[in-house]
Short mmCIF file of C-alpha atoms in Angstrom, two decimals:
data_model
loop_
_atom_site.label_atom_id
_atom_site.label_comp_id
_atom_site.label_asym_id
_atom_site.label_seq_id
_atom_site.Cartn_x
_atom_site.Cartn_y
_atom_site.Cartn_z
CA UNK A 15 255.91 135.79 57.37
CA UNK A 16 253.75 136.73 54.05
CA UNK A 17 252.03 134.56 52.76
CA UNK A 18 250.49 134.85 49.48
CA UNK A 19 246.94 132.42 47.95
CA UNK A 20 246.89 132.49 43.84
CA UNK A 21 243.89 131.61 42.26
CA UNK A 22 244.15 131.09 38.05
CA UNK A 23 241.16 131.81 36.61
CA UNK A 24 239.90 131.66 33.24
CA UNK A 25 235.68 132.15 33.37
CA UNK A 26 235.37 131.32 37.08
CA UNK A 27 232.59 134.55 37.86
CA UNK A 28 230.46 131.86 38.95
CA UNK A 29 232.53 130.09 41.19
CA UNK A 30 235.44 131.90 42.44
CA UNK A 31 233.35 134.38 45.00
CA UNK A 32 232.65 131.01 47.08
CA UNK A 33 236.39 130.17 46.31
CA UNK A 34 237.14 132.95 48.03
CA UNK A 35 234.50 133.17 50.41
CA UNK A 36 236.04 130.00 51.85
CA UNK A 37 239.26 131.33 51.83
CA UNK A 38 241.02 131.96 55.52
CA UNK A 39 241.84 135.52 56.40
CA UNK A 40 244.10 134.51 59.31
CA UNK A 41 246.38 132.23 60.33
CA UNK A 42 248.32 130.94 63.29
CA UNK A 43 252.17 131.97 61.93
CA UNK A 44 251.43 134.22 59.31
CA UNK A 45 251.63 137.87 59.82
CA UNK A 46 250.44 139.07 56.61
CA UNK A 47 248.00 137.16 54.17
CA UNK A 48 246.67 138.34 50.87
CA UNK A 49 244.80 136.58 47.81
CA UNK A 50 245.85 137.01 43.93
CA UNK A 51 243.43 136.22 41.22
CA UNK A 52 245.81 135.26 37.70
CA UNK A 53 242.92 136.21 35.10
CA UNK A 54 244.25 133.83 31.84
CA UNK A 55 242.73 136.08 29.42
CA UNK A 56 239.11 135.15 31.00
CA UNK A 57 235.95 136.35 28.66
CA UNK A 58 233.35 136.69 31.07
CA UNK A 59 233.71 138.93 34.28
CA UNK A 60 235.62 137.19 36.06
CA UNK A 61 238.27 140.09 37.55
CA UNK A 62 235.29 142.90 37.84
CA UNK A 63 234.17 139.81 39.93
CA UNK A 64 237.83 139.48 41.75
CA UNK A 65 237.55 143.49 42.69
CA UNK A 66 234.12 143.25 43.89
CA UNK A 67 235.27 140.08 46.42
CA UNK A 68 238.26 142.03 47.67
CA UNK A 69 241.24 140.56 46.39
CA UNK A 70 244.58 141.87 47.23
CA UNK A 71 245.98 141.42 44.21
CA UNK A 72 244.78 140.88 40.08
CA UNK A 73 247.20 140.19 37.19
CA UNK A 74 245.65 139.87 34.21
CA UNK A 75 247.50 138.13 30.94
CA UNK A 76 245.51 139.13 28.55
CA UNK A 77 244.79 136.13 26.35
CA UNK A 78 244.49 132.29 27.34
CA UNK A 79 247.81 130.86 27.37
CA UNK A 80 247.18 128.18 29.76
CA UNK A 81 247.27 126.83 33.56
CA UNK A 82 251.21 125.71 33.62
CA UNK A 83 251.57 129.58 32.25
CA UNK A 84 248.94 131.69 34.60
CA UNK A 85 250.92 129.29 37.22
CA UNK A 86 254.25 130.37 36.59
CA UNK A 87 252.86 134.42 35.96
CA UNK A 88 251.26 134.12 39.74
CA UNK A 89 254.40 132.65 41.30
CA UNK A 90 256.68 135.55 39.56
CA UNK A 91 253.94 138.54 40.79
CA UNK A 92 253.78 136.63 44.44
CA UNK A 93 257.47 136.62 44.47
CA UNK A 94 257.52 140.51 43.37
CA UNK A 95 255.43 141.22 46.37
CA UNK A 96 257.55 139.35 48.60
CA UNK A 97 255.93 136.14 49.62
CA UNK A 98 257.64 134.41 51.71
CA UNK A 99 254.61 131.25 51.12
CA UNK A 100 252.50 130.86 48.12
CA UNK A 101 249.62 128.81 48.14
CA UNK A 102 247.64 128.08 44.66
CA UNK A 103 244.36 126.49 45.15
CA UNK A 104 241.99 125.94 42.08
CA UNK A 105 238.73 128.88 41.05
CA UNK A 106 236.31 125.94 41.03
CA UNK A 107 236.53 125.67 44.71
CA UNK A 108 237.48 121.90 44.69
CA UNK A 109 239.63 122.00 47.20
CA UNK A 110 238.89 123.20 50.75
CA UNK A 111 240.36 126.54 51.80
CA UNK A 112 239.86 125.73 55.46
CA UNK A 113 242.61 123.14 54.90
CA UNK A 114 245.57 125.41 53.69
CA UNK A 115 246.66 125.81 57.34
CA UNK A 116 247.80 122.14 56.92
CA UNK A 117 249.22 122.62 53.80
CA UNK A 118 251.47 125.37 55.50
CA UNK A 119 252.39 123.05 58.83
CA UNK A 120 255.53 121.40 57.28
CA UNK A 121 256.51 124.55 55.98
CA UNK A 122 256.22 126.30 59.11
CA UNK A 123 258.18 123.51 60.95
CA UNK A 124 260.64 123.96 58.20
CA UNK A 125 259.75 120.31 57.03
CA UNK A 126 259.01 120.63 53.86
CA UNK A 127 259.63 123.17 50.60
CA UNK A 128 256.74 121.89 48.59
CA UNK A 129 253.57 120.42 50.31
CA UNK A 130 250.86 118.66 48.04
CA UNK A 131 247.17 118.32 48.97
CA UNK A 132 246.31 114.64 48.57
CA UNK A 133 242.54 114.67 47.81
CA UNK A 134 240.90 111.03 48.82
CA UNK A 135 241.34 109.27 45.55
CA UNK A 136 240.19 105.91 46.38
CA UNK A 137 237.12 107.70 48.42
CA UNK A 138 236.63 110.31 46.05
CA UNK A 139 232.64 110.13 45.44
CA UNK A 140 232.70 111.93 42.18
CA UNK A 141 235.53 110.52 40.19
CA UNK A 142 234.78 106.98 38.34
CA UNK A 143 236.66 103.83 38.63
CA UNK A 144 238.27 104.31 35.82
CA UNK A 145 239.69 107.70 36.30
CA UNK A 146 240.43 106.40 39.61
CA UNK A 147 242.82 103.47 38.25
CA UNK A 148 244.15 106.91 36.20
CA UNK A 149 245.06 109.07 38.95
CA UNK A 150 246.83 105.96 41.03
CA UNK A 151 248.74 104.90 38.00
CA UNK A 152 249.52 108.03 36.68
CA UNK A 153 250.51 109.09 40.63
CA UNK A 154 252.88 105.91 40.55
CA UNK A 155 254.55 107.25 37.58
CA UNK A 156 255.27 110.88 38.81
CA UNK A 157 256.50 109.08 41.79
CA UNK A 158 259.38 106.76 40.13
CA UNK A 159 260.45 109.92 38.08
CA UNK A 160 260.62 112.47 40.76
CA UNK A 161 262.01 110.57 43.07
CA UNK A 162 259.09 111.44 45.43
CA UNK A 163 256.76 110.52 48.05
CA UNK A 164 253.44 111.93 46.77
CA UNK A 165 250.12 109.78 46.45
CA UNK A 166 248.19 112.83 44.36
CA UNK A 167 250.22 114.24 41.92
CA UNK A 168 247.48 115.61 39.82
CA UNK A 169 246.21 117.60 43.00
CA UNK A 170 246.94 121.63 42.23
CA UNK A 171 246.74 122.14 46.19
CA UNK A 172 249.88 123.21 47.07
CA UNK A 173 252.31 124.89 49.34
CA UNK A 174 255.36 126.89 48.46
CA UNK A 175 258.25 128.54 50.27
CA UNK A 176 259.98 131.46 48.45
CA UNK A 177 263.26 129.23 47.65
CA UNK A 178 260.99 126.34 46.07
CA UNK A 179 259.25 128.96 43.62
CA UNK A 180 262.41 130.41 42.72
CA UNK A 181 264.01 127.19 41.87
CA UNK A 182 260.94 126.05 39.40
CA UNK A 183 260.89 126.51 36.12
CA UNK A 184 257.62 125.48 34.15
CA UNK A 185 257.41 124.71 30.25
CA UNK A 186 254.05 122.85 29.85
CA UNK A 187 251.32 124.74 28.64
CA UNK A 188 248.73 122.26 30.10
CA UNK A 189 249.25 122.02 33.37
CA UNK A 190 252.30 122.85 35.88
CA UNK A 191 251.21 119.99 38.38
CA UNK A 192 253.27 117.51 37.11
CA UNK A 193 256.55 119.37 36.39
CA UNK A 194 256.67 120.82 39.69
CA UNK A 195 256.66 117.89 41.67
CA UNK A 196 259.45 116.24 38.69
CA UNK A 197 261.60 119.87 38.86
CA UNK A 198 261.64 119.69 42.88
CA UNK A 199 262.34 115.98 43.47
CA UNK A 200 264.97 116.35 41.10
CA UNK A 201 266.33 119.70 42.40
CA UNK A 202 266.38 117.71 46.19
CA UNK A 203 264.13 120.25 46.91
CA UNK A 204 262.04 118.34 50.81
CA UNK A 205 258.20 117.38 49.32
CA UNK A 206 255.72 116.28 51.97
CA UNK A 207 252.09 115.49 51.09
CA UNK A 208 249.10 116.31 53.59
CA UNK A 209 245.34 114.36 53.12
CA UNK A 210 242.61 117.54 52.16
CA UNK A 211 239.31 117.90 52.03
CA UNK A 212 237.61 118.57 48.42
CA UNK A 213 233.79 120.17 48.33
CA UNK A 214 231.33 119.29 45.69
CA UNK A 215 232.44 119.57 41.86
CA UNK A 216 231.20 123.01 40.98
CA UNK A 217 231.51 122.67 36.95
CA UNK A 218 233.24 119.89 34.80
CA UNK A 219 237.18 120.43 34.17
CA UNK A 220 238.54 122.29 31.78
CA UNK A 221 241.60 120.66 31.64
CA UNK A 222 240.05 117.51 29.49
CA UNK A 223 236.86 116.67 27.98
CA UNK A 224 237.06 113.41 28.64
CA UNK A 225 238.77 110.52 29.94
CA UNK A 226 240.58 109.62 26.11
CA UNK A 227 241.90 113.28 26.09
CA UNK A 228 242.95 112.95 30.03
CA UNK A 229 244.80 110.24 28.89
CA UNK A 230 246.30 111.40 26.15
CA UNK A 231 247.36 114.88 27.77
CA UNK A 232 248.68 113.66 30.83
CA UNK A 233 250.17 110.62 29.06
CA UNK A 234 252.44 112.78 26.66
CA UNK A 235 252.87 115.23 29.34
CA UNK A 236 254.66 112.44 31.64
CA UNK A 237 256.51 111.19 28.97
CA UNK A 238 258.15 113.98 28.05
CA UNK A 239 258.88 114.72 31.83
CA UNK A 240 260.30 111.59 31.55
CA UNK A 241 262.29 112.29 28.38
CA UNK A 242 263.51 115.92 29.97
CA UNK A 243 264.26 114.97 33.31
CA UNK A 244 265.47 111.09 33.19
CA UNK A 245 267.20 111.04 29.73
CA UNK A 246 269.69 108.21 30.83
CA UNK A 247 266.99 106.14 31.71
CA UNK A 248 264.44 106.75 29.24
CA UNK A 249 266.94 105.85 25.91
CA UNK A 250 268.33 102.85 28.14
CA UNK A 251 265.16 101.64 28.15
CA UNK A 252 264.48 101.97 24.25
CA UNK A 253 267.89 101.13 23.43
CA UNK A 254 267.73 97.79 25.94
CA UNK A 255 264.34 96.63 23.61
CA UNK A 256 266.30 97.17 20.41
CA UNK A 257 269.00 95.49 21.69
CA UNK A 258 267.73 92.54 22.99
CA UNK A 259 265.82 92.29 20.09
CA UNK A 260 269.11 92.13 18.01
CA UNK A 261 270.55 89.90 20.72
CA UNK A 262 268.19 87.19 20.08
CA UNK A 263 267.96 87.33 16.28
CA UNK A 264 272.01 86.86 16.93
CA UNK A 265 271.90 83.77 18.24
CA UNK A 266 269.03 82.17 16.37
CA UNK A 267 271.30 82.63 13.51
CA UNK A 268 274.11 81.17 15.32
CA UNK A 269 272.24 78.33 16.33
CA UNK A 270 270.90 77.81 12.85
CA UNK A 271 274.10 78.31 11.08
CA UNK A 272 276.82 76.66 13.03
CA UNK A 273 274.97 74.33 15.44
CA UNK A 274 272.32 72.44 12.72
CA UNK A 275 274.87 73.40 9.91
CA UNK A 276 272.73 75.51 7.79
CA UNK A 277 275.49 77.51 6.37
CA UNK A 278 275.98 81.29 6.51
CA UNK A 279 274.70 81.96 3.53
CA UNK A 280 271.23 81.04 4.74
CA UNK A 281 268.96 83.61 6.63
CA UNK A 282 269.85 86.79 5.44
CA UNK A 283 266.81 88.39 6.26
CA UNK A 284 267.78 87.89 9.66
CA UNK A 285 271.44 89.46 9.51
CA UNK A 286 269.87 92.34 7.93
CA UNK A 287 267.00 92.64 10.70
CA UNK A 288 269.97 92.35 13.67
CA UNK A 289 271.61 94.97 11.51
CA UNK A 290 268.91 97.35 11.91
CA UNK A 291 267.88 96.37 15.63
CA UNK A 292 271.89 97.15 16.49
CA UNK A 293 271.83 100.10 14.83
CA UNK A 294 268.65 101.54 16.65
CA UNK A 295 270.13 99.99 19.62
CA UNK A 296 273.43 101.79 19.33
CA UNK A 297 271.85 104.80 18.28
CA UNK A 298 268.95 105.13 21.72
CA UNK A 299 272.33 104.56 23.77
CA UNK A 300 274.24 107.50 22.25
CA UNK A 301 271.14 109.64 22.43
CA UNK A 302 271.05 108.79 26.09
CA UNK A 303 274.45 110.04 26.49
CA UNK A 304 273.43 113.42 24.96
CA UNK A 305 270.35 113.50 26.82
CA UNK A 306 272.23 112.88 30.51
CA UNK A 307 274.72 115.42 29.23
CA UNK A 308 272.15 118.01 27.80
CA UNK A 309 270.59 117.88 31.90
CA UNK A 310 273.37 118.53 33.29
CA UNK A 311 273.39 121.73 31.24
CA UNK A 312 270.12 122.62 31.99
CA UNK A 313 270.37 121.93 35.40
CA UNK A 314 273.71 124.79 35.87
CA UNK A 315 271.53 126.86 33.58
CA UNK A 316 268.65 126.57 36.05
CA UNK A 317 270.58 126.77 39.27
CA UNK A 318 272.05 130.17 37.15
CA UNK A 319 268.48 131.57 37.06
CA UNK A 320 267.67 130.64 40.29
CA UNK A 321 270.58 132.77 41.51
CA UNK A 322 269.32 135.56 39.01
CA UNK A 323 266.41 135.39 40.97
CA UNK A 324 267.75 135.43 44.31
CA UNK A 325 269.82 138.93 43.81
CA UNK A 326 267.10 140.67 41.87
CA UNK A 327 264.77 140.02 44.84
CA UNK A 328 267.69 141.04 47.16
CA UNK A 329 268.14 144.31 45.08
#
């Protein structure tokens, strides 16, 4: 069994030689085990830096095009060199490579397709309260959408077996955490989670500057995962407000008309606000049809690629 540790880097020549320093170079159930360095167009020396540590393995993509894109190039190259397991653990050396082998457990026991590193959120002596109430809520979210079990769904510690990466399909730019775990709870691809360690922050993230623009990136990001993956749901829910909306201006001017005798004539305003409250309402619901009908498109034209995938591996 090959398995395969990605690293995406963009400016990490100060970190990533402890990254991969604390890397294992053996473990109990894999015969072969190599390390890949995804270079997102770094600036500083950052793969002369990769060479010099000993990686396996260095794709570089020439310009910055972000983490949910130097994630999806790693998982194509480790799937090119026939991994049956890829691991992707972060450059900063946040997470603890000593941990992976319990990452790879459920995999091993064939338990799992996906494993996530839950870091200790609650415990976590570096992040504040607030980002703390962020990561739970925004973890509760992930979960309702993807249908999974997962108590860190920000945590880019993960497992993967050969079928899971070939089945995933990332669009976001900013980050491929989130999709993944959306893409394989709704593919009914198994997801377990395992508690990691983390080490000491190394260098402040890239990812956000601050906790407005964490919210407002991983906000939009689970909305439209929300939008792309539940599409029934999502316009029920906007067509529902609008509705009910319309519902209750209805009978007010019922009530006000007929029961006190006002006349018909009388609120207009009203008629004309229902109007436009039905109208969204009616609208949301028939956008919700296209959007169910739209995924189940997208989900034969994904389960196509996937067996593209399979028989140019096979060949």
């Amino acid at each position: 069994m090959k398995l395969i540790i990605q690293i995406p880097c963009f400016n990490e020549e100060r970190t990533l030689p402890q990254t991969i320093a604390d890397l294992p170079s053996e473990i109990p159930g894999i015969d072969s085990l190599e390390y890949l360095v995804v270079d997102d167009g770094s600036t500083d020396r950052t793969v002369e830096v990769a060479h010099e540590c000993g990686v396996h393995h260095v794709l570089s993509l020439g310009t910055n095009r972000g983490l949910g894109i130097a994630f999806s190039a790693g998982i194509e190259k480790a799937l090119s060199l026939d991994a049956d397991i890829v691991v992707n653990t972060d450059a900063d050396n946040q997470y603890c490579g000593a941990d992976i082998p319990l990452l790879l457990t459920p995999i091993i026991n064939n338990e799992a397709d996906l494993v996530v590193g839950s870091r200790p959120i609650k415990n976590h002596p570096e992040f504040s309260l607030v980002k703390k109430i962020l990561q739970v809520t925004g973890s509760w979210a992930l979960r309702t959408i993807s249908r999974t079990d997962v108590r860190d769904a920000a945590s880019g510690f993960r497992a993967f077996t050969r079928d899971a990466c070939m089945k995933l399909f990332i669009h976001s730019r900013f980050s491929y955490c989130m999709e993944t775990l959306i893409q394989a709870g709704n593919a009914n691809l198994r997801v377990a989670a395992v508690d990691v360690r983390i080490n000491p922050r190394t260098r402040p993230s890239r990812l956000f500057r601050n906790i407005p623009q964490y919210v407002i990136k991983s906000g939009g990001t689970i909305l439209m995962m929300f939008f792309l993956y539940r599409p029934g749901v999502f316009f029920a829910l906007l067509s529902s407000g609008f509705f009910l909306a319309a519902l209750g201006l209805g009978l007010r001017y019922s009530y006000l008309a007929f029961y006190l005798g006002e006349g018909v004539g009388r609120h207009l305003a009203s008629l004309i606000l229902l109007s436009i409250f039905a109208f969204w309402a009616v609208l949301f619901a028939a956008l919700g049809i296209i959007g169910e009908i739209t995924k189940a498109s997208r989900r034969v034209n994904e389960e196509n690629l996937y067996m593209l995938r399979k028989q140019a591996q096979k060949s």
